[in-house]
Coordinates of C-alpha atoms and ligand atoms in Angstrom, one line a residue:
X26 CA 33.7 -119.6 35.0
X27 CA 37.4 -118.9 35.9
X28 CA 37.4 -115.9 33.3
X29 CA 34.2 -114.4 35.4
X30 CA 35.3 -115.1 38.7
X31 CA 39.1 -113.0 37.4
X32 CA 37.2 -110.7 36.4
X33 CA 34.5 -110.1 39.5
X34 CA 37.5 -109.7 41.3
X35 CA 39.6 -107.4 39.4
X36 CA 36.0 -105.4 39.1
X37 CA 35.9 -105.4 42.9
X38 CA 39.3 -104.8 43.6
X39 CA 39.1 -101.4 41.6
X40 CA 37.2 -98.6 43.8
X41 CA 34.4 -97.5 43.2
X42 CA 34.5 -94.4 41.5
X43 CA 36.9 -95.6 39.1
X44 CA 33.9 -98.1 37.3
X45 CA 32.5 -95.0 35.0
X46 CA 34.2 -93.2 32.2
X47 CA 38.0 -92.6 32.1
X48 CA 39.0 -90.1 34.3
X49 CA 40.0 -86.8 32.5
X50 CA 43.8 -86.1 32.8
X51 CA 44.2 -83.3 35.1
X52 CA 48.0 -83.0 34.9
X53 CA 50.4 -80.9 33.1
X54 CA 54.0 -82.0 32.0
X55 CA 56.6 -80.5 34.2
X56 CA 57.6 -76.9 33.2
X57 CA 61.1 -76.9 31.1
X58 CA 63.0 -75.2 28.6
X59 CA 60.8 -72.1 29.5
X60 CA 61.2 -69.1 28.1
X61 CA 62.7 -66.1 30.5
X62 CA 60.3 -63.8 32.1
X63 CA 62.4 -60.2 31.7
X64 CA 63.5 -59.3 35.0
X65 CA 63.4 -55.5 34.2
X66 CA 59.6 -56.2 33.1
X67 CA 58.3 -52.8 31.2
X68 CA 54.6 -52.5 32.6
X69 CA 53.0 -52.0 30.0
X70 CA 49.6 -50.2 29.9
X71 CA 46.8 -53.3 28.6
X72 CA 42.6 -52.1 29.1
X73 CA 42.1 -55.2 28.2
X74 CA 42.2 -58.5 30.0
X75 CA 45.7 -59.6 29.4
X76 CA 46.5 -62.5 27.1
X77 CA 47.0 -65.8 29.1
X78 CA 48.2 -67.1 25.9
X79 CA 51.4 -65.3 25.1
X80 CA 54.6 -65.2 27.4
X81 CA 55.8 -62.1 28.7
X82 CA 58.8 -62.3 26.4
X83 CA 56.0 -61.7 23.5
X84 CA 56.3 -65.5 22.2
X85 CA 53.2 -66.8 22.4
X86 CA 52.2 -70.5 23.9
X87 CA 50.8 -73.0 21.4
X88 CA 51.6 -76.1 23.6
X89 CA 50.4 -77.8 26.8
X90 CA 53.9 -77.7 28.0
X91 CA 54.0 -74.0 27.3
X92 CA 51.4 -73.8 29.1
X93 CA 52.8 -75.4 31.6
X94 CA 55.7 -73.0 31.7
X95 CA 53.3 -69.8 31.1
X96 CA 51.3 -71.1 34.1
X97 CA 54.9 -71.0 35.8
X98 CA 55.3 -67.9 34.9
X99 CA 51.7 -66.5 35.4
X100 CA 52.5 -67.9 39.0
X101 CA 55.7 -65.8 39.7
X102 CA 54.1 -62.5 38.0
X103 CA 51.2 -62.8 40.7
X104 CA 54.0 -63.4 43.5
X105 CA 56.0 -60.4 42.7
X106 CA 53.3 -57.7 41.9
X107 CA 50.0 -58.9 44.1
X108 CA 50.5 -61.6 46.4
X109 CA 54.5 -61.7 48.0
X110 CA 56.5 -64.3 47.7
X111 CA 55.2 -68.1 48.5
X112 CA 57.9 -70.0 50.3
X113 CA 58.5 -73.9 49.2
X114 CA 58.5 -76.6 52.0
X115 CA 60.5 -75.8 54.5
X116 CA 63.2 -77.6 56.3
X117 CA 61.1 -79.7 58.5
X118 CA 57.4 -80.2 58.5
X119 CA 56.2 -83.0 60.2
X120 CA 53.0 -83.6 62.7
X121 CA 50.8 -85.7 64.6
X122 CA 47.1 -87.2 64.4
X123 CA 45.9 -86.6 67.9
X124 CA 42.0 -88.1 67.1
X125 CA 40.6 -86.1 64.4
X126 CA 42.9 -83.1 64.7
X127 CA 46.0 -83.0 62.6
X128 CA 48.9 -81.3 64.4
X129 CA 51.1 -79.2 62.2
X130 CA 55.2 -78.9 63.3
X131 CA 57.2 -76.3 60.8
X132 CA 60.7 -75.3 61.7
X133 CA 62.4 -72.8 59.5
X134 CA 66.0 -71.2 59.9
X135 CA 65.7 -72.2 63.9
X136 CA 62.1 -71.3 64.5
X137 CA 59.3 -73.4 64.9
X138 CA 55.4 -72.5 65.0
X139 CA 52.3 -75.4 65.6
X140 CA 49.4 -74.8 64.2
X141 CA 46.0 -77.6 63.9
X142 CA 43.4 -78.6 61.4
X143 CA 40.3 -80.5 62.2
X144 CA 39.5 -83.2 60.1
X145 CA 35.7 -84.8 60.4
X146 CA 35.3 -88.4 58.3
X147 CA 31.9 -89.5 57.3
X148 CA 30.0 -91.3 59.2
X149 CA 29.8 -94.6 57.2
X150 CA 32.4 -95.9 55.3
X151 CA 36.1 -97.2 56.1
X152 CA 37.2 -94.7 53.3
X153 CA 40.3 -93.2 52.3
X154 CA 37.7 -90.6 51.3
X155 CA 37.6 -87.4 49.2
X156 CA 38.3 -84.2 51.7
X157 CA 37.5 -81.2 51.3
X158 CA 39.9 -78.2 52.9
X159 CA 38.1 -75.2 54.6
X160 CA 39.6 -71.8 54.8
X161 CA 38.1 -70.9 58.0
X162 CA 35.5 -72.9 57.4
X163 CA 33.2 -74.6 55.1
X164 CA 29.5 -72.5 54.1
X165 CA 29.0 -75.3 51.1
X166 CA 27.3 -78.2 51.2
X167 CA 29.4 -81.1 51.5
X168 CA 28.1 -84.7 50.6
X169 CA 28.1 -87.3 53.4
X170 CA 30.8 -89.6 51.5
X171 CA 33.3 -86.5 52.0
X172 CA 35.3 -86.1 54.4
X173 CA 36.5 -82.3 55.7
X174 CA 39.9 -80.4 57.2
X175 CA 39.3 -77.2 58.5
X176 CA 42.0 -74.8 59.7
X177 CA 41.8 -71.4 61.5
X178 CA 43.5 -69.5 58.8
X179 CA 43.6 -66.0 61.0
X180 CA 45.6 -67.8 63.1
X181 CA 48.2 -68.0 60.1
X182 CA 47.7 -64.8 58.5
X183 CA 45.6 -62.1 60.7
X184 CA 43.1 -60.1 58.3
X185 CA 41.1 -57.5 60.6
X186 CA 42.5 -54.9 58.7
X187 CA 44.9 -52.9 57.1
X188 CA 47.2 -53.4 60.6
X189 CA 47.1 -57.0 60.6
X190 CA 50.1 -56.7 58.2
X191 CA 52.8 -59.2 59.4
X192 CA 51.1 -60.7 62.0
X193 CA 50.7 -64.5 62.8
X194 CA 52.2 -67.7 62.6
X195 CA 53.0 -68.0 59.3
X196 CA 54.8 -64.3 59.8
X197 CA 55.9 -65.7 63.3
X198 CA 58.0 -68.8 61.3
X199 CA 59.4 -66.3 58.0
X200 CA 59.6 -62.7 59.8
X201 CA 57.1 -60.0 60.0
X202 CA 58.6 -58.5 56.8
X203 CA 57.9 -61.5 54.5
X204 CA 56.5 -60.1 51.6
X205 CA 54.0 -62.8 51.3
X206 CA 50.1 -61.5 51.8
X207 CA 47.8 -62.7 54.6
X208 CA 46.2 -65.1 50.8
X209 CA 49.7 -66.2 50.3
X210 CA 50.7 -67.0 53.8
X211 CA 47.3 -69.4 53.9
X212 CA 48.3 -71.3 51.1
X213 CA 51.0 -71.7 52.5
X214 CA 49.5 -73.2 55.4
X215 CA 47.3 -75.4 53.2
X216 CA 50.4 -77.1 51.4
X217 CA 52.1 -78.0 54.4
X218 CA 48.8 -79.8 56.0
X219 CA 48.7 -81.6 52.5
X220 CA 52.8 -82.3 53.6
X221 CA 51.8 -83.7 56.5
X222 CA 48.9 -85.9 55.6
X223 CA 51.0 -87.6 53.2
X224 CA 53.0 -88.9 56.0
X225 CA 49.9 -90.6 57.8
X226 CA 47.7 -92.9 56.0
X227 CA 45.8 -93.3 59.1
X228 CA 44.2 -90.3 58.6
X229 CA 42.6 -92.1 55.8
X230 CA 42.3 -89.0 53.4
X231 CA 42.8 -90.2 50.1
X232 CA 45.1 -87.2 49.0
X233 CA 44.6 -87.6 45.1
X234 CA 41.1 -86.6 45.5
X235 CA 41.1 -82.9 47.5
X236 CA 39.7 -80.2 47.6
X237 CA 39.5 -76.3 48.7
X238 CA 36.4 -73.8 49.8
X239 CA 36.3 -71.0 51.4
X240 CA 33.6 -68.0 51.1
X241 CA 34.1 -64.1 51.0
X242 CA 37.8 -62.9 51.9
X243 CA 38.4 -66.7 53.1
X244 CA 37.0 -67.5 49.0
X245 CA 39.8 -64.8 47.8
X246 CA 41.7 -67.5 49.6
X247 CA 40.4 -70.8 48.5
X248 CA 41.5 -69.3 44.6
X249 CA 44.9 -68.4 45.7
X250 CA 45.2 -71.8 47.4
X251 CA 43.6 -73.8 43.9
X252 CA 45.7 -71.7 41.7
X253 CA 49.2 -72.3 43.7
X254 CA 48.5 -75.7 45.0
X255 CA 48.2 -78.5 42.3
X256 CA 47.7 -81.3 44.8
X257 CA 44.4 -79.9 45.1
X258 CA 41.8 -81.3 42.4
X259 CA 38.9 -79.1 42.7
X260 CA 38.6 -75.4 44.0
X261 CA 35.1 -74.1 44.9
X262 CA 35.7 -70.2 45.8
X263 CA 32.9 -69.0 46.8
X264 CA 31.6 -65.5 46.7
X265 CA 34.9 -64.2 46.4
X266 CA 34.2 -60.8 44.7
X267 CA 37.1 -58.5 43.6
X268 CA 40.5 -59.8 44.7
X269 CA 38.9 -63.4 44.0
X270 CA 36.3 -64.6 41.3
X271 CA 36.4 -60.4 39.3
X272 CA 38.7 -59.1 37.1
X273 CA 40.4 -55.8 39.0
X274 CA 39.7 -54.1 35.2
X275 CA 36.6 -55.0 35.1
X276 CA 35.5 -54.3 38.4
X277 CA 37.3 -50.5 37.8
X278 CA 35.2 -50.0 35.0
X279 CA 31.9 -50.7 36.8
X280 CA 32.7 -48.8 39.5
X281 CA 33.4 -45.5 37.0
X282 CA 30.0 -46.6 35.7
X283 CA 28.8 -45.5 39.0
X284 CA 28.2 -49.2 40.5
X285 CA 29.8 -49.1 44.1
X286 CA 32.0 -52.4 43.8
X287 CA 34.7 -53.4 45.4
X288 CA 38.1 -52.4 43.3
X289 CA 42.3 -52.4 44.0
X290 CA 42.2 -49.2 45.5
X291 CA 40.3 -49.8 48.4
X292 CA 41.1 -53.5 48.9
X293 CA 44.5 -52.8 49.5
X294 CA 43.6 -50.0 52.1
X295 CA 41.1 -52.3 53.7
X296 CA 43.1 -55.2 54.7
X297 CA 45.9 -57.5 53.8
X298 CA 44.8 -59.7 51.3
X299 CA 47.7 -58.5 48.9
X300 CA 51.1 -57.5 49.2
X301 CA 52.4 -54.2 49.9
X302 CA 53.9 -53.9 46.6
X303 CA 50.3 -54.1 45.0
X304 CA 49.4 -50.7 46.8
X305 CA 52.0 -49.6 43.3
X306 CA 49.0 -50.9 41.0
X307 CA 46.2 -51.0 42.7
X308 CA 45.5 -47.3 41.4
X309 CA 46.2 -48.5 38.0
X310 CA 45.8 -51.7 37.6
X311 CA 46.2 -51.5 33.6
X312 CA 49.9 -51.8 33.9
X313 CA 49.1 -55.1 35.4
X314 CA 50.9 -58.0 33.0
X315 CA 47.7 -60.3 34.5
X316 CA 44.1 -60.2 35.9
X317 CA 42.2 -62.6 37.8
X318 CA 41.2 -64.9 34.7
X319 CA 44.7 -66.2 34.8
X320 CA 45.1 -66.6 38.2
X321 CA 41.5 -68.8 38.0
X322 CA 43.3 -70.3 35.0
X323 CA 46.8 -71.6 36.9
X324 CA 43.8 -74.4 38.5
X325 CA 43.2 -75.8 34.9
X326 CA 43.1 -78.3 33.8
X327 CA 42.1 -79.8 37.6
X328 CA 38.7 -78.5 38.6
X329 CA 36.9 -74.8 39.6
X330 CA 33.8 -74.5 40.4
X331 CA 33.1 -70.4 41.0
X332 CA 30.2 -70.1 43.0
X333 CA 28.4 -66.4 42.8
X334 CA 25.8 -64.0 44.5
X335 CA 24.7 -61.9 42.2
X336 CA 22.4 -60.1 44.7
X337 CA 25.5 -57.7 46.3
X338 CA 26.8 -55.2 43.7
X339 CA 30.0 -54.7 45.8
X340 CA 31.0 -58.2 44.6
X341 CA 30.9 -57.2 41.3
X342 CA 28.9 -59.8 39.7
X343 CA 29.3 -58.8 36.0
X344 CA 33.2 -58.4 37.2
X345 CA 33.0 -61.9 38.4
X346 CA 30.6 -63.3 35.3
X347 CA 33.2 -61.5 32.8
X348 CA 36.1 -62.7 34.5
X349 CA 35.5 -66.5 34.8
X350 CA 34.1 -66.6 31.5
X351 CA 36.9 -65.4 30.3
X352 CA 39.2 -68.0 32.6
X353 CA 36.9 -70.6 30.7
X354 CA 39.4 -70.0 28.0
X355 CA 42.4 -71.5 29.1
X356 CA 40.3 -75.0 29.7
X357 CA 38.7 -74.6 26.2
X358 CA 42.2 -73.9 24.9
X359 CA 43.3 -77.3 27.1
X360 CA 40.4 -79.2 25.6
X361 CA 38.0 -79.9 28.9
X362 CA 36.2 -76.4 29.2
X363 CA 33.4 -78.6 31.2
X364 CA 36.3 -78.8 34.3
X365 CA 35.7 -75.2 35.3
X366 CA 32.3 -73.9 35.5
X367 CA 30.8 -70.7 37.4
X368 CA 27.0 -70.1 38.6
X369 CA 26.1 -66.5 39.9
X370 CA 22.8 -67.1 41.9
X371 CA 21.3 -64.4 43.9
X372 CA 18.5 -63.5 46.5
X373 CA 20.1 -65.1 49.4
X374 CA 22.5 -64.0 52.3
X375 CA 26.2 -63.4 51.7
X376 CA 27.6 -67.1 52.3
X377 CA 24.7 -68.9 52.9
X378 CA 24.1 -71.6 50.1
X379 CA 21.2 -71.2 48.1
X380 CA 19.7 -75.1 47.2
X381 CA 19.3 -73.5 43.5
X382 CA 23.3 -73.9 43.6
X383 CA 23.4 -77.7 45.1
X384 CA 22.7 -80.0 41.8
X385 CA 25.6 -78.1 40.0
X386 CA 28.0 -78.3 43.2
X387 CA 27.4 -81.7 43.3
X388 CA 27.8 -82.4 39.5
X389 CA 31.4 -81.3 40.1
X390 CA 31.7 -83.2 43.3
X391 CA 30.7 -86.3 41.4
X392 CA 33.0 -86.0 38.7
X393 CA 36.3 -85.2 40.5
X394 CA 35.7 -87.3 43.6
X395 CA 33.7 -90.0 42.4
X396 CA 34.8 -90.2 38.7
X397 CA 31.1 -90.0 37.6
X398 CA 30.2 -88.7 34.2
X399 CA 28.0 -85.2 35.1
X400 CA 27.4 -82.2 33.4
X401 CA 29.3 -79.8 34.9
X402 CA 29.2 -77.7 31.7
X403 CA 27.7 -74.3 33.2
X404 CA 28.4 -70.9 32.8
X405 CA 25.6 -69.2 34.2
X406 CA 24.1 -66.1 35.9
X407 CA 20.5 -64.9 36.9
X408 CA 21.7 -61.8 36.7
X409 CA 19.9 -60.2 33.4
X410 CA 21.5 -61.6 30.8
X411 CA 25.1 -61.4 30.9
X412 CA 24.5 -58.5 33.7
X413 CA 26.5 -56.1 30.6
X414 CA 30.1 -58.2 30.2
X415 CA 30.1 -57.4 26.0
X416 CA 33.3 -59.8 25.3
X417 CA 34.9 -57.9 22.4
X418 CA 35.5 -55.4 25.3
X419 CA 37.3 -56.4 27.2
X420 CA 39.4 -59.5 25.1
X421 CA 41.5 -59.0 21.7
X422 CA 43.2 -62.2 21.7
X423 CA 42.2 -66.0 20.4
X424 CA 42.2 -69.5 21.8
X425 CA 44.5 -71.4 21.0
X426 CA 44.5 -75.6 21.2
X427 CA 47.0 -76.8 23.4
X428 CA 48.3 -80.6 22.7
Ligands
LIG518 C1 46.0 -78.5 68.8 O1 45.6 -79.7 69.1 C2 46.3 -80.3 70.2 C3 45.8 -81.8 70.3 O2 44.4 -81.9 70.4 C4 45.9 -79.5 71.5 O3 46.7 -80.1 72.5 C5 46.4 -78.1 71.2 O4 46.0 -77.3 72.3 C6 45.8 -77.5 70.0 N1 46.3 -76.2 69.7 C7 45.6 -75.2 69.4 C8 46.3 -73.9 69.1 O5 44.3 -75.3 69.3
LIG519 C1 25.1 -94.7 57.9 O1 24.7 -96.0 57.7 C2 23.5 -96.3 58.4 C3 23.3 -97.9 58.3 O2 23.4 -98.3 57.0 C4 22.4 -95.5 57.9 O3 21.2 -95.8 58.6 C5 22.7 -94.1 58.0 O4 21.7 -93.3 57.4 C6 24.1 -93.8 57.4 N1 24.4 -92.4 57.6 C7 24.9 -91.6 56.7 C8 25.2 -90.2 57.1 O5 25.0 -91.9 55.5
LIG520 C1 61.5 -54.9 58.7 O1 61.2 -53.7 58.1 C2 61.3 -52.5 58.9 C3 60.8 -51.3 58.2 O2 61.2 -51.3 56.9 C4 62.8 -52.4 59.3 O3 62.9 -51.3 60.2 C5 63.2 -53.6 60.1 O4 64.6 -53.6 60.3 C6 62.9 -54.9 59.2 N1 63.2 -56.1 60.0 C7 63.8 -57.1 59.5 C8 64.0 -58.3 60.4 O5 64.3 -57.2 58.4
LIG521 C1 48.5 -45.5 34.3 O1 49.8 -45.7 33.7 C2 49.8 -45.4 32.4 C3 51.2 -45.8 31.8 O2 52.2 -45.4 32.6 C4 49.6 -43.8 32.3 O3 49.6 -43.5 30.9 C5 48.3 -43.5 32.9 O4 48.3 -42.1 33.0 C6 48.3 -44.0 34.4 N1 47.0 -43.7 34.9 C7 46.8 -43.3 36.1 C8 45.4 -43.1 36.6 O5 47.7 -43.1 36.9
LIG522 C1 13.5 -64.2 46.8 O1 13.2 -64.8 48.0 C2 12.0 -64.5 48.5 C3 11.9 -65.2 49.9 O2 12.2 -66.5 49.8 C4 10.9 -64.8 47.6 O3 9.6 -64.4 48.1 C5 11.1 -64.1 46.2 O4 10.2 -64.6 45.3 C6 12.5 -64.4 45.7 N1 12.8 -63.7 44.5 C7 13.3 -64.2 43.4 C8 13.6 -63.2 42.3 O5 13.6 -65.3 43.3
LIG523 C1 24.5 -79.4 30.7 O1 23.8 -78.4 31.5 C2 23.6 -77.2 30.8 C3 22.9 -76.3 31.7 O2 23.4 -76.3 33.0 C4 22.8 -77.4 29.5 O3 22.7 -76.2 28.9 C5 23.5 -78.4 28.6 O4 22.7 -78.7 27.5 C6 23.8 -79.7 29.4 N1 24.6 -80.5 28.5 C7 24.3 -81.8 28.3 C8 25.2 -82.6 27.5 O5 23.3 -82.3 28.9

């Protein structure tokens, strides 16, 4: 009787999401003892996808905490040639919770900039709950026992074209010449409402359970965000298209194939997703020492979910199938390929949410917010087949397993 009453109560003292299976670990061991990245890095040319598994140096990573150190790596290769340079926390970041909007107060090297995000709890509940961050906005479904933060990212990072460059808050706090892209300057943003949160437990967020969306340009940004961000448990990009979810290889090939998708060389005419310094690559992106599978694989082993609609070639779907496939990789080499999954589902509007999509997105919501046991094992396209990706291709590398 005693026994069963200890244990009813240990049972209800746990939450609720934690009664199912034991909770995959999504951590990796600090980065140390890494090897150097050469600082005079010789581009070399590479038509295939590059090899996540092998260090710039040439040694190659047969750990989980090389991996740790190669996503380290992986991380500054993307700052320097693509995406500028991500500041860390600056020297004060604090805020308020004025109802549901979170006031944001950064001062850096004298100057300050405000900026808001609009959280909305569920209805029911006393929580802390699960939140989803919007870039922009949110286009997913998100269930009613989730709560959601959404921040006007333009307002950090302008992106109306190619002479948005510079401008906003973000550029407002660092300089106009910060090298960091309009992508970098939002995740940016993101990591300091995530700062601030953790200051007020009133805002009854439960922080170990976030995560990101954004769709189109704003899903470019929910990647970035997922990739750079590891407080954030489960990325949902989607309908990113080149710059996001494709492979700028890939995407260059179907474009000489006569399919008119979006590649490097006009994204970095078109607006300010990427760095200045990218308009050196963006012509020949082969001499990149990356491609977008390895900035999809800094998120693992936490969560990604790659949403796709194959009905717009100028996404690049078989880009996008091809290139999160081949992401897949690093969690198979991590041992949980079933944390990152990608469905391409077309015949519907740019952004708006087919229901065909909803059972998978909520399979990953279930896992990583709820701690349910879901199948959230999909790599899939209704594009035909495999919409032409032919693997041997476009990687000449193994998996290895990481321990
Ligand atoms: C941010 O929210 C505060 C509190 O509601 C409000 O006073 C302020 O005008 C908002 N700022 C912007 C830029 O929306
Ligand atoms: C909230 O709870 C009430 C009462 O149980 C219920 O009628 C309502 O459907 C719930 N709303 C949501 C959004 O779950
Ligand atoms: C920013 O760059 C421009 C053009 O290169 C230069 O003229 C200007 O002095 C720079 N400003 C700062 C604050 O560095
Ligand atoms: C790309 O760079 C490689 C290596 O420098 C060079 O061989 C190739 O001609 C370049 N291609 C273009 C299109 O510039
Ligand atoms: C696409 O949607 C339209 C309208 O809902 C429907 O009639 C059509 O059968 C759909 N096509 C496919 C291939 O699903
Ligand atoms: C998980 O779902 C996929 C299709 O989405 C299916 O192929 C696979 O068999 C399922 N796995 C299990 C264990 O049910």
């Amino acid at each position: 009787m005693v026994f069963k009453s200890i244990i009813v109560a240990l049972v209800l003292s746990l939450p609720a999401w934690s009664t199912s299976v034991p909770t995959p670990d999504f951590s990796l061991p600090p980065p140390s003892l890494c090897p150097q990245t050469p600082s005079n890095l010789h581009l070399t040319t590479d038509t295939f996808l590059p090899n996540p598994f092998k260090f710039a140096d040439g040694l190659p990573v047969n750990t989980r905490a090389a991996w740790s150190c190669r996503r380290d790596e992986i991380g500054k290769l993307f700052q320097e040639l693509e995406l500028g340079t991500l500041p860390p926390k600056p020297e004060i970041v604090k805020g308020t919770l004025v109802g549901e909007t979170l006031v944001v107060d950064v001062t850096h090297a004298g100057n300050s900039i405000s900026f808001n995000a609009s959280i909305t709890l569920p209805v029911n509940g006393t929580g802390p709950f699960p939140a989803v961050i919007g870039v922009g906005g949110i286009s997913i479904p998100i269930p009613n026992n989730v709560a959601t933060i959404v921040f006007d990212n333009d307002q950090i990072a302008q992106q109306n074209d190619a002479t948005s460059r510079g401008l906003g808050d973000f550029y407002n706090l660092y300089g106009s010449n910060a090298t960091a892209s309009s992508m970098t300057a939002w995740t940016w943003a993101i990591s300091r409402i995530i700062d601030v949160l953790e200051t007020k437990p009133e805002s009854k967020i439960d922080l170990s359970r976030l995560g990101v969306t954004g769709c189109s340009r704003n899903g470019k940004g929910a990647l970035v965000a997922g990739a750079f961000e590891e407080r954030i448990l489960l990325t949902i990009p989607q309908e990113s298209g080149s710059g996001g979810e494709g492979c700028w290889r890939i995407s260059d090939a179907m474009f000489a194939d006569g399919i008119v998708t979006q590649t490097a060389s006009e994204i970095v005419m078109e607006n300010v997703w990427f760095s200045l310094n990218f308009a050196n690559y963006a012509n020949n992106v082969t001499l990149l020492p990356f491609d977008h599978h390895m900035l999809a694989g800094m998120v693992a082993p936490r969560g990604l979910f790659v949403i796709d609609n194959t009905a717009y070639v100028w996404l690049g779907p078989e880009s996008n199938f091809g290139c999160m496939k081949t992401a897949n990789k690093v969690w198979q080499a991590l041992g949980v390929p079933d944390l990152m999954g990608f469905s391409g589902v077309g015949n519907h509007t740019h952004c708006v949410f087919p229901d065909a999509q909803e059972d998978t997105l909520n399979a990953f919501f279930d896992k990583f917010f709820f701690g349910k046991n879901t199948n959230t094992s999909i790599i899939y396209t209704d594009g035909a087949d495999d919409l032409g990706f032919v693997e041997a291709d476009w990687v000449n590398w193994n998996v290895p397993r990481l321990l």
